[in-house]
Amino acid sequence: MNVVAALHGTHDVRLETRELPSLGEREVLVKVLTVGVCGSDVHYYEHGRIGSFVVERPLVLGHEVCGVVVDRGSRAAKHAIGQRVAVEPGVPCGQCAECRSGRYNLCSDVRFFATPPIDGAFARYVAAHEDFAFALPGTLSDDAGALLEPLSVAIWACWKGGVRLGDRVLVTGAGPIGNLAAQTALAAGATTVAVADVNVERLQRAAEIGSTQTIDLNCSGVEGQFDVLLECTGSESLTRDAILTLRPAGAAVLVGMGPGLEARIPLAAMQAHEITLTGTFRYANTFAVAIALAAAGRVELDRMVDARFPLEQVDRALAATRENPALLKVIVDVAEEEQPERSDRRGPD
Amino acid sequence: MNVVAALHGTHDVRLETRELPSLGEREVLVKVLTVGVCGSDVHYYEHGRIGSFVVERPLVLGHEVCGVVVDRGSRAAKHAIGQRVAVEPGVPCGQCAECRSGRYNLCSDVRFFATPPIDGAFARYVAAHEDFAFALPGTLSDDAGALLEPLSVAIWACWKGGVRLGDRVLVTGAGPIGNLAAQTALAAGATTVAVADVNVERLQRAAEIGSTQTIDLNCSGVEGQFDVLLECTGSESLTRDAILTLRPAGAAVLVGMGPGLEARIPLAAMQAHEITLTGTFRYANTFAVAIALAAAGRVELDRMVDARFPLEQVDRALAATRENPALLKVIVDVAEEEQPERSDRRGPD
Amino acid sequence: MNVVAALHGTHDVRLETRELPSLGEREVLVKVLTVGVCGSDVHYYEHGRIGSFVVERPLVLGHEVCGVVVDRGSRAAKHAIGQRVAVEPGVPCGQCAECRSGRYNLCSDVRFFATPPIDGAFARYVAAHEDFAFALPGTLSDDAGALLEPLSVAIWACWKGGVRLGDRVLVTGAGPIGNLAAQTALAAGATTVAVADVNVERLQRAAEIGSTQTIDLNCSGVEGQFDVLLECTGSESLTRDAILTLRPAGAAVLVGMGPGLEARIPLAAMQAHEITLTGTFRYANTFAVAIALAAAGRVELDRMVDARFPLEQVDRALAATRENPALLKVIVDVAEEEQPERSDRRGPD
Amino acid sequence: MNVVAALHGTHDVRLETRELPSLGEREVLVKVLTVGVCGSDVHYYEHGRIGSFVVERPLVLGHEVCGVVVDRGSRAAKHAIGQRVAVEPGVPCGQCAECRSGRYNLCSDVRFFATPPIDGAFARYVAAHEDFAFALPGTLSDDAGALLEPLSVAIWACWKGGVRLGDRVLVTGAGPIGNLAAQTALAAGATTVAVADVNVERLQRAAEIGSTQTIDLNCSGVEGQFDVLLECTGSESLTRDAILTLRPAGAAVLVGMGPGLEARIPLAAMQAHEITLTGTFRYANTFAVAIALAAAGRVELDRMVDARFPLEQVDRALAATRENPALLKVIVDVAEEEQPERSDRRGPD
């Protein structure tokens, strides 16, 4: 039997017993080890919806998943039983125009964990398509395996912004995505990476991972000149100010989602300087790259983890960042009860 | 001696006699034949300024220029005396980071005709750098030579939007730039080119040059799904609506300049569908392409000309589109007085 | 029952009766109307192999297919019964790294018509995945439907070469692919398209479809300066000469396959001028574009057809170009016997 | 007065006294501090020519230059007297089609140090255009300043190959360019960088700067699968083998120049896998990036220096690598005589 933590309504998470997921022929059954808490999980927990996605029946949250393969469908031969894997949480159709064009993140038939009505991974077990499960090298921790998903968001942002050798990059927002965006920009060769936020503790964390400059928005606005903006707050006014720091032909990448459907942008300046603005949505083809970066030590994932809770305390995990906004990353440690030595475990594979 | 039509203030154009321009060593003296009237000329005439560019001393307008080389600087050997040329109206510095990167349109030291304090081409003679004067094939009329400049704007827009074979392109605005953008998109292989405007006569013109669809904005909004938007009105609300017609990963290119410094855009949809928005400013490396397209008959320039005035009536030329908004292109026919047979002339070179 | 023309050995094609193909749940049964004969079909017929692909058991050739949907798998809802379709002849796996990256033509698990051991379309009926069957507009003939496949090769070549507005393109080889490459380059905005061949009749055809220049290789070598080379012969010496005509930073696209595994290229010049050379293999995401181009009249497919044979005479169809090298395209008219009025038929859909 | 080391014929370098160079109005007079010895310098010294470039009159070699500004032309205001600078050794025309397109390295009118008939920098003083002199931060040594030029070659190679996050890069050749290419690929986010050579000492150096794998070509061929090849030997057979290790759609960048005008490449495989091959020639827009990378410690330049000679011993400097092929970089220390404490100097600016 499976055990899941299902969201029944705002602030209402219940532990439930369910059947084990049945496996498609190329799916594997993954025993969950750790799951990262994403801002979107928290938003569903607090509001019961994100935009047009509404929780109308109990929904299992969680889409940043590390686990171990414990069973395989009839034609799933890619991973051995016992293989530790990170799970890419969205499986696209593979045949539509978007999928065929290499931008499967825009597939309208994608099945994505923890997006109504698809259940996520705050559970003992999940099913995953074997092609969307990625074998983890033994040097990566379970937590790192889970955090490959937000790292994917950061890689995608850097790709969209075309971050390259010697670039000056401005990252607005020092939360988990901003932190990873800064790390990834550095890994891509950016030599100036400025991180802006109002939270001084988070700025301190940004400095620790190698950002070359921090901007305390309590004291000053964003200044300087940058090649690329990676916007990770969703703040309309900050986005506007940040766009104005871009050099001619610079690129603004919008990762953070704001509250409204529309926003004001400094269009006249964007025309005079031919600034490009790109919206981003999830990611495509990033997981193998994320593993390579983490395994090579180019990004550090473990140090982002600030708190961990067992599956039985998913509600506490979901409430943690509200109580302490300085927390970067909260982990739901699904394996904890059974294997209490988990926290420092490294995989043997 | 030279004769110029200088703008002294709003609605105040005066014919003046000046010294002939002195030639730099790689400059040529161009006897002007025809000059197109651009919306920016009209804007200076009506308002005395465009944004931060203010007419503070008498300014000669006009930057869409066809003429004939009548003298050469000491090291100017590219064009023979008597060669008919189109003049690219901006000469960048050639050495700054923008110039070296191939985006010389963003050079901050560019000297651009009819942009304060640089005089333009409503004149008997102008000086031009020989590398920015382009020999015209004999099959192109003087008018076509002048209209290579707005055609350059259209080519640049199509390049920025990545218009390619089989694309569905929406052009908002059926004025001269929109008309040329539609023609250029068709030349680049777009198979659906929809043009939207409120002016029915202009829509008729759009249909005549091969647009596959016209949208009368008096009757309906923009509808359909498009790969690329070429926005040529500067209207905030139309821009918003038009962006929403783009397919996932579609591109919005903003050519028209609106009245304000900022504008609202549909950011949430742009994020969900990874729409890219690019501001454009003038053009780079387009003139040779423009000549090739016009000479090959892929775009038709002559049929855009709706009215012509001699140099002595520049004020009438500048007022003409206000009086009749359906006019596509007004030409100042500088050569008229001296060579009245001009209108149907084809060059012999 | 199905009837197929199977290749048993070189020059040995036999008409055979087989079971109708069983349909996968998203497949449709296509009653074949017309099939184009490709050079690769002829090569298998003459040599029994292409490189490492060897005909070891009877193989049905033919992969340029137009037909009509006559039955549907349990979950195939995209096309109505009676819908005329063009069939994209390769179905990739949809999940591997190549597929996910938008270059599914490089999928190593692709199932491609008429490539051992997958049977092709010289048959009364074939099965096709509904996502790889493309509804044909009524304005396109059956022959045009079949020729969307070689047109796809031409589109892919132009994409790889980055053909754009005002480009000067050299096409070496005036066979069916060269002819279509020239047409497609013109449709993409190339204003100079020179076609080189030794066959004077084919050069005449190239001139008729709008090439701006023909080069009779019996009399002269390739000359001029070009932005893009679309090489459609596989000739080593011609490829070398043609590369040397490219401008600095020009692009050479190799479409034609030569007899050997290696070839000599003019490397020193390619380094001094930063020429890029790209190999091409089939195509990806081209069929919708091909339909749009053909339906818009940007390319002409019907005029390429020089001969047609019924299914019973596939051997004659395969031998025809050997007997008359000037033939551009030979069609196997599978529907002929049953519907003799076929040749001028236009679809009603 | 100036002192230069001029090559009069093979193995014939003579110290000569000349007039100081006269300054163009935007030029600066640079007192040379250090100059790196490039393989091309050695080739001129040994053979008197490189391809079509023949030393027909005495030629001053040396084009990797660090110096200090000691005088300025009438309109040269960018650098203060006393400013330490690295000199980009080629000044393009700034106006031709190549220059305007951002690929000024292909300008046919470029004036490039140490390329007949333009003299280079084995001299006490050289003149440099101020826009092609780059202020050095005080943290960079004189040697590092000189080595920004070969670093530029490496940056250009990585750009041309599109090296990005998580890439697997094969560098063939562990000489100075290969060493820097490996460092730059790592800085750009490559997580696998394999370096192949026959020289075991050089492979050791490759390992020290962070290459993840070394391939001793005495013992084995190149193996594995790579995304990008940076070919830095010019060896025809190695190039062929290396191209065959590329993944589908991989990129081969040819940096090393071979002895012949032509070379055999594995064309069939390149077509089947759509491999792209690009020739490279010098670089464009790299110096600012090179400074940023070096100043940020992303690449290490000083540790490449293995030997140094004063200006009076340029012939020994040019012969050094022939005598000891393991040497990575030889420096001509022009400032040595006057300031013998030079070797460990860091700039104060």
Tab-separated table of N, CA and C in Angstrom, chain A residues 16-127:
chain	number	residue	atom	x	y	z
A	16	GLU	N	-2.996	9.800	3.833
A	16	GLU	CA	-3.982	8.828	3.390
A	16	GLU	C	-3.307	7.566	2.874
A	17	THR	N	-4.016	6.495	2.982
A	17	THR	CA	-3.529	5.232	2.423
A	17	THR	C	-4.209	4.989	1.086
A	18	ARG	N	-3.398	4.668	0.081
A	18	ARG	CA	-3.953	4.424	-1.243
A	18	ARG	C	-3.341	3.160	-1.831
A	19	GLU	N	-3.940	2.716	-2.936
A	19	GLU	CA	-3.330	1.630	-3.691
A	19	GLU	C	-1.988	2.102	-4.235
A	20	LEU	N	-1.077	1.168	-4.426
A	20	LEU	CA	0.151	1.501	-5.144
A	20	LEU	C	-0.223	1.885	-6.568
A	21	PRO	N	0.495	2.835	-7.164
A	21	PRO	CA	0.180	3.184	-8.554
A	21	PRO	C	0.422	1.981	-9.463
A	22	SER	N	-0.478	1.786	-10.417
A	22	SER	CA	-0.241	0.730	-11.411
A	22	SER	C	0.752	1.271	-12.427
A	23	LEU	N	1.579	0.381	-12.948
A	23	LEU	CA	2.672	0.800	-13.811
A	23	LEU	C	2.329	0.607	-15.278
A	24	GLY	N	2.544	1.669	-16.081
A	24	GLY	CA	2.552	1.504	-17.523
A	24	GLY	C	3.745	0.650	-17.909
A	25	GLU	N	3.741	0.174	-19.145
A	25	GLU	CA	4.759	-0.817	-19.512
A	25	GLU	C	6.182	-0.240	-19.508
A	26	ARG	N	6.310	1.054	-19.670
A	26	ARG	CA	7.658	1.631	-19.608
A	26	ARG	C	7.831	2.485	-18.357
A	27	GLU	N	6.991	2.256	-17.366
A	27	GLU	CA	7.128	2.999	-16.119
A	27	GLU	C	7.856	2.175	-15.054
A	28	VAL	N	8.411	2.907	-14.111
A	28	VAL	CA	9.033	2.261	-12.953
A	28	VAL	C	8.331	2.746	-11.693
A	29	LEU	N	8.334	1.878	-10.680
A	29	LEU	CA	7.812	2.281	-9.378
A	29	LEU	C	8.978	2.817	-8.566
A	30	VAL	N	8.819	4.047	-8.092
A	30	VAL	CA	9.896	4.715	-7.369
A	30	VAL	C	9.500	4.855	-5.902
A	31	LYS	N	10.307	4.276	-5.031
A	31	LYS	CA	10.126	4.502	-3.602
A	31	LYS	C	10.763	5.839	-3.279
A	32	VAL	N	9.967	6.751	-2.779
A	32	VAL	CA	10.435	8.127	-2.618
A	32	VAL	C	11.395	8.244	-1.438
A	33	LEU	N	12.492	8.971	-1.646
A	33	LEU	CA	13.441	9.237	-0.573
A	33	LEU	C	13.275	10.665	-0.053
A	34	THR	N	13.437	11.635	-0.916
A	34	THR	CA	13.291	13.026	-0.490
A	34	THR	C	12.522	13.796	-1.554
A	35	VAL	N	11.816	14.831	-1.078
A	35	VAL	CA	11.052	15.709	-1.972
A	35	VAL	C	11.268	17.142	-1.514
A	36	GLY	N	11.665	17.998	-2.440
A	36	GLY	CA	11.819	19.405	-2.102
A	36	GLY	C	10.476	20.111	-2.105
A	37	VAL	N	10.348	21.114	-1.246
A	37	VAL	CA	9.135	21.931	-1.229
A	37	VAL	C	9.373	23.146	-2.124
A	38	CYS	N	8.479	23.307	-3.081
A	38	CYS	CA	8.593	24.416	-4.034
A	38	CYS	C	7.613	25.515	-3.633
A	39	GLY	N	7.896	26.713	-4.072
A	39	GLY	CA	6.979	27.819	-3.835
A	39	GLY	C	5.591	27.547	-4.370
A	40	SER	N	5.497	26.794	-5.452
A	40	SER	CA	4.167	26.489	-5.992
A	40	SER	C	3.399	25.570	-5.048
A	41	ASP	N	4.097	24.623	-4.408
A	41	ASP	CA	3.437	23.786	-3.403
A	41	ASP	C	2.859	24.661	-2.286
A	42	VAL	N	3.672	25.595	-1.829
A	42	VAL	CA	3.235	26.477	-0.746
A	42	VAL	C	2.033	27.301	-1.199
A	43	HIS	N	2.063	27.742	-2.455
A	43	HIS	CA	0.968	28.571	-2.963
A	43	HIS	C	-0.342	27.777	-3.007
A	44	TYR	N	-0.274	26.535	-3.472
A	44	TYR	CA	-1.479	25.692	-3.440
A	44	TYR	C	-1.956	25.491	-2.002
A	45	TYR	N	-1.022	25.292	-1.108
A	45	TYR	CA	-1.369	25.061	0.302
A	45	TYR	C	-2.045	26.288	0.910
A	46	GLU	N	-1.571	27.449	0.526
A	46	GLU	CA	-2.110	28.680	1.107
A	46	GLU	C	-3.392	29.143	0.416
A	47	HIS	N	-3.477	28.918	-0.909
A	47	HIS	CA	-4.565	29.530	-1.671
A	47	HIS	C	-5.465	28.529	-2.386
A	48	GLY	N	-5.033	27.275	-2.469
A	48	GLY	CA	-5.889	26.283	-3.131
A	48	GLY	C	-5.877	26.375	-4.642
A	49	ARG	N	-5.063	27.254	-5.171
A	49	ARG	CA	-5.007	27.406	-6.624
A	49	ARG	C	-3.781	28.211	-7.027
A	50	ILE	N	-3.412	28.041	-8.299
A	50	ILE	CA	-2.444	28.946	-8.919
A	50	ILE	C	-3.038	29.336	-10.251
A	51	GLY	N	-3.458	30.574	-10.340
A	51	GLY	CA	-4.102	31.047	-11.568
A	51	GLY	C	-5.281	30.168	-11.905
A	52	SER	N	-5.271	29.626	-13.102
A	52	SER	CA	-6.413	28.832	-13.551
A	52	SER	C	-6.343	27.384	-13.067
A	53	PHE	N	-5.258	27.006	-12.422
A	53	PHE	CA	-5.154	25.646	-11.880
A	53	PHE	C	-5.753	25.629	-10.473
A	54	VAL	N	-6.875	24.950	-10.312
A	54	VAL	CA	-7.610	24.962	-9.052
A	54	VAL	C	-7.655	23.550	-8.484
A	55	VAL	N	-7.409	23.459	-7.180
A	55	VAL	CA	-7.475	22.154	-6.511
A	55	VAL	C	-8.937	21.840	-6.229
A	56	GLU	N	-9.513	20.986	-7.026
A	56	GLU	CA	-10.942	20.704	-6.882
A	56	GLU	C	-11.208	19.364	-6.214
A	57	ARG	N	-10.211	18.486	-6.245
A	57	ARG	CA	-10.327	17.271	-5.460
A	57	ARG	C	-8.966	17.043	-4.809
A	58	PRO	N	-8.882	16.194	-3.805
A	58	PRO	CA	-7.626	16.073	-3.052
A	58	PRO	C	-6.433	15.897	-3.985
A	59	LEU	N	-5.399	16.696	-3.740
A	59	LEU	CA	-4.236	16.713	-4.615
A	59	LEU	C	-2.982	16.446	-3.796
A	60	VAL	N	-2.164	15.517	-4.259
A	60	VAL	CA	-0.866	15.285	-3.627
A	60	VAL	C	0.124	16.271	-4.232
A	61	LEU	N	0.757	17.073	-3.386
A	61	LEU	CA	1.739	18.052	-3.861
A	61	LEU	C	3.121	17.408	-3.949
A	62	GLY	N	4.113	18.231	-4.344
A	62	GLY	CA	5.500	17.757	-4.402
A	62	GLY	C	5.911	17.315	-5.788
A	63	HIS	N	6.937	17.979	-6.351
A	63	HIS	CA	7.390	17.572	-7.689
A	63	HIS	C	8.909	17.623	-7.820
A	64	GLU	N	9.605	17.768	-6.697
A	64	GLU	CA	11.071	17.725	-6.730
A	64	GLU	C	11.480	16.432	-6.026
A	65	VAL	N	11.752	15.396	-6.816
A	65	VAL	CA	11.727	14.050	-6.257
A	65	VAL	C	13.012	13.271	-6.470
A	66	CYS	N	13.496	12.686	-5.400
A	66	CYS	CA	14.545	11.679	-5.481
A	66	CYS	C	14.016	10.389	-4.874
A	67	GLY	N	14.296	9.269	-5.526
A	67	GLY	CA	13.821	7.996	-4.984
A	67	GLY	C	14.651	6.853	-5.512
A	68	VAL	N	14.151	5.654	-5.286
A	68	VAL	CA	14.874	4.477	-5.720
A	68	VAL	C	13.907	3.540	-6.448
A	69	VAL	N	14.364	2.968	-7.547
A	69	VAL	CA	13.499	2.093	-8.346
A	69	VAL	C	13.283	0.775	-7.607
A	70	VAL	N	12.003	0.425	-7.403
A	70	VAL	CA	11.709	-0.821	-6.702
A	70	VAL	C	10.875	-1.784	-7.534
A	71	ASP	N	10.361	-1.331	-8.665
A	71	ASP	CA	9.622	-2.242	-9.549
A	71	ASP	C	9.606	-1.630	-10.948
A	72	ARG	N	9.367	-2.481	-11.945
A	72	ARG	CA	9.425	-1.996	-13.324
A	72	ARG	C	8.277	-2.553	-14.151
A	73	GLY	N	7.762	-1.723	-15.061
A	73	GLY	CA	6.750	-2.184	-16.005
A	73	GLY	C	7.343	-3.208	-16.965
A	74	SER	N	6.465	-3.788	-17.777
A	74	SER	CA	6.868	-4.947	-18.584
A	74	SER	C	7.963	-4.616	-19.594
A	75	ARG	N	8.027	-3.377	-20.073
A	75	ARG	CA	9.037	-3.018	-21.059
A	75	ARG	C	10.015	-1.966	-20.529
A	76	ALA	N	10.080	-1.826	-19.229
A	76	ALA	CA	10.995	-0.835	-18.644
A	76	ALA	C	12.298	-1.526	-18.282
A	77	ALA	N	13.337	-1.238	-19.077
A	77	ALA	CA	14.601	-1.956	-18.895
A	77	ALA	C	15.762	-1.015	-18.627
A	78	LYS	N	15.472	0.249	-18.534
A	78	LYS	CA	16.556	1.242	-18.488
A	78	LYS	C	17.264	1.266	-17.145
A	79	HIS	N	16.515	1.121	-16.064
A	79	HIS	CA	17.087	1.238	-14.729
A	79	HIS	C	16.944	-0.089	-13.992
A	80	ALA	N	17.992	-0.460	-13.294
A	80	ALA	CA	17.936	-1.683	-12.486
A	80	ALA	C	17.122	-1.427	-11.221
A	81	ILE	N	16.549	-2.489	-10.691
A	81	ILE	CA	15.935	-2.391	-9.363
A	81	ILE	C	17.032	-1.962	-8.393
A	82	GLY	N	16.707	-1.002	-7.559
A	82	GLY	CA	17.704	-0.504	-6.617
A	82	GLY	C	18.409	0.753	-7.083
A	83	GLN	N	18.208	1.114	-8.345
A	83	GLN	CA	18.856	2.321	-8.872
A	83	GLN	C	18.225	3.567	-8.250
A	84	ARG	N	19.071	4.441	-7.732
A	84	ARG	CA	18.575	5.711	-7.217
A	84	ARG	C	18.373	6.659	-8.390
A	85	VAL	N	17.252	7.354	-8.412
A	85	VAL	CA	16.931	8.218	-9.549
A	85	VAL	C	16.352	9.557	-9.091
A	86	ALA	N	16.595	10.570	-9.925
A	86	ALA	CA	15.819	11.810	-9.835
A	86	ALA	C	14.720	11.714	-10.882
A	87	VAL	N	13.546	12.232	-10.554
A	87	VAL	CA	12.402	12.119	-11.447
A	87	VAL	C	12.093	13.482	-12.057
A	88	GLU	N	12.153	13.555	-13.374
A	88	GLU	CA	11.668	14.761	-14.052
A	88	GLU	C	10.154	14.712	-13.979
A	89	PRO	N	9.527	15.723	-13.374
A	89	PRO	CA	8.133	15.542	-12.953
A	89	PRO	C	7.088	15.727	-14.039
A	90	GLY	N	7.500	16.111	-15.246
A	90	GLY	CA	6.498	16.280	-16.304
A	90	GLY	C	6.785	15.349	-17.462
A	91	VAL	N	5.769	14.623	-17.898
A	91	VAL	CA	5.929	13.742	-19.052
A	91	VAL	C	5.051	14.278	-20.189
A	92	PRO	N	5.682	14.792	-21.239
A	92	PRO	CA	4.916	15.358	-22.349
A	92	PRO	C	4.438	14.265	-23.285
A	93	CYS	N	3.594	14.634	-24.250
A	93	CYS	CA	3.003	13.632	-25.134
A	93	CYS	C	4.018	13.047	-26.102
A	94	GLY	N	5.024	13.833	-26.483
A	94	GLY	CA	6.062	13.316	-27.362
A	94	GLY	C	5.748	13.406	-28.843
A	95	GLN	N	4.542	13.828	-29.205
A	95	GLN	CA	4.173	13.802	-30.621
A	95	GLN	C	3.641	15.123	-31.154
A	96	CYS	N	3.241	16.028	-30.278
A	96	CYS	CA	2.647	17.271	-30.773
A	96	CYS	C	3.730	18.182	-31.365
A	97	ALA	N	3.286	19.270	-31.956
A	97	ALA	CA	4.231	20.178	-32.611
A	97	ALA	C	5.262	20.706	-31.624
A	98	GLU	N	4.849	20.999	-30.395
A	98	GLU	CA	5.811	21.503	-29.415
A	98	GLU	C	6.828	20.423	-29.073
A	99	CYS	N	6.352	19.224	-28.816
A	99	CYS	CA	7.269	18.136	-28.469
A	99	CYS	C	8.252	17.881	-29.612
A	100	ARG	N	7.743	17.851	-30.821
A	100	ARG	CA	8.612	17.551	-31.964
A	100	ARG	C	9.636	18.647	-32.207
A	101	SER	N	9.326	19.838	-31.723
A	101	SER	CA	10.232	20.957	-31.962
A	101	SER	C	11.256	21.139	-30.849
A	102	GLY	N	11.246	20.244	-29.873
A	102	GLY	CA	12.253	20.336	-28.825
A	102	GLY	C	11.866	21.242	-27.678
A	103	ARG	N	10.637	21.718	-27.667
A	103	ARG	CA	10.193	22.545	-26.531
A	103	ARG	C	9.025	21.854	-25.851
A	104	TYR	N	9.331	20.680	-25.326
A	104	TYR	CA	8.254	19.861	-24.780
A	104	TYR	C	7.683	20.448	-23.499
A	105	ASN	N	8.379	21.423	-22.930
A	105	ASN	CA	7.812	22.129	-21.769
A	105	ASN	C	6.537	22.868	-22.132
A	106	LEU	N	6.296	23.103	-23.413
A	106	LEU	CA	5.092	23.806	-23.834
A	106	LEU	C	4.026	22.856	-24.360
A	107	CYS	N	4.239	21.573	-24.197
A	107	CYS	CA	3.253	20.567	-24.603
A	107	CYS	C	1.965	20.768	-23.797
A	108	SER	N	0.855	20.868	-24.481
A	108	SER	CA	-0.394	21.112	-23.754
A	108	SER	C	-0.964	19.834	-23.159
A	109	ASP	N	-0.409	18.698	-23.518
A	109	ASP	CA	-0.875	17.431	-22.964
A	109	ASP	C	0.081	16.858	-21.927
A	110	VAL	N	0.998	17.698	-21.432
A	110	VAL	CA	1.947	17.214	-20.437
A	110	VAL	C	1.205	16.761	-19.175
A	111	ARG	N	1.708	15.707	-18.564
A	111	ARG	CA	1.216	15.301	-17.241
A	111	ARG	C	2.298	15.680	-16.241
A	112	PHE	N	2.022	16.658	-15.393
A	112	PHE	CA	3.032	17.219	-14.506
A	112	PHE	C	2.619	17.013	-13.051
A	113	PHE	N	3.523	16.426	-12.284
A	113	PHE	CA	3.290	16.183	-10.856
A	113	PHE	C	2.734	17.424	-10.145
A	114	ALA	N	1.781	17.193	-9.284
A	114	ALA	CA	1.300	18.227	-8.371
A	114	ALA	C	0.659	19.397	-9.085
A	115	THR	N	0.182	19.160	-10.307
A	115	THR	CA	-0.578	20.165	-11.043
A	115	THR	C	-1.928	19.533	-11.325
A	116	PRO	N	-3.009	20.108	-10.778
A	116	PRO	CA	-4.319	19.465	-10.886
A	116	PRO	C	-4.622	19.031	-12.318
A	117	PRO	N	-5.092	17.827	-12.539
A	117	PRO	CA	-5.488	16.834	-11.515
A	117	PRO	C	-4.421	15.764	-11.275
A	118	ILE	N	-3.175	16.005	-11.646
A	118	ILE	CA	-2.135	14.988	-11.518
A	118	ILE	C	-1.510	15.059	-10.115
A	119	ASP	N	-1.469	13.918	-9.439
A	119	ASP	CA	-0.882	13.893	-8.103
A	119	ASP	C	0.634	13.993	-8.163
A	120	GLY	N	1.209	14.492	-7.071
A	120	GLY	CA	2.648	14.655	-6.977
A	120	GLY	C	3.289	13.602	-6.100
A	121	ALA	N	4.338	14.005	-5.410
A	121	ALA	CA	5.263	13.037	-4.831
A	121	ALA	C	5.405	13.088	-3.313
A	122	PHE	N	4.550	13.817	-2.616
A	122	PHE	CA	4.573	13.701	-1.158
A	122	PHE	C	3.897	12.378	-0.834
A	123	ALA	N	4.637	11.301	-1.021
A	123	ALA	CA	4.063	9.952	-0.990
A	123	ALA	C	5.192	8.953	-0.760
A	124	ARG	N	4.832	7.756	-0.338
A	124	ARG	CA	5.854	6.704	-0.199
A	124	ARG	C	6.319	6.222	-1.577
A	125	TYR	N	5.401	6.184	-2.534
A	125	TYR	CA	5.730	5.638	-3.846
A	125	TYR	C	5.117	6.502	-4.943
A	126	VAL	N	5.836	6.640	-6.028
A	126	VAL	CA	5.267	7.243	-7.231
A	126	VAL	C	5.669	6.397	-8.433
A	127	ALA	N	4.860	6.500	-9.490
A	127	ALA	CA	5.226	5.882	-10.761
A	127	ALA	C	5.882	6.940	-11.637
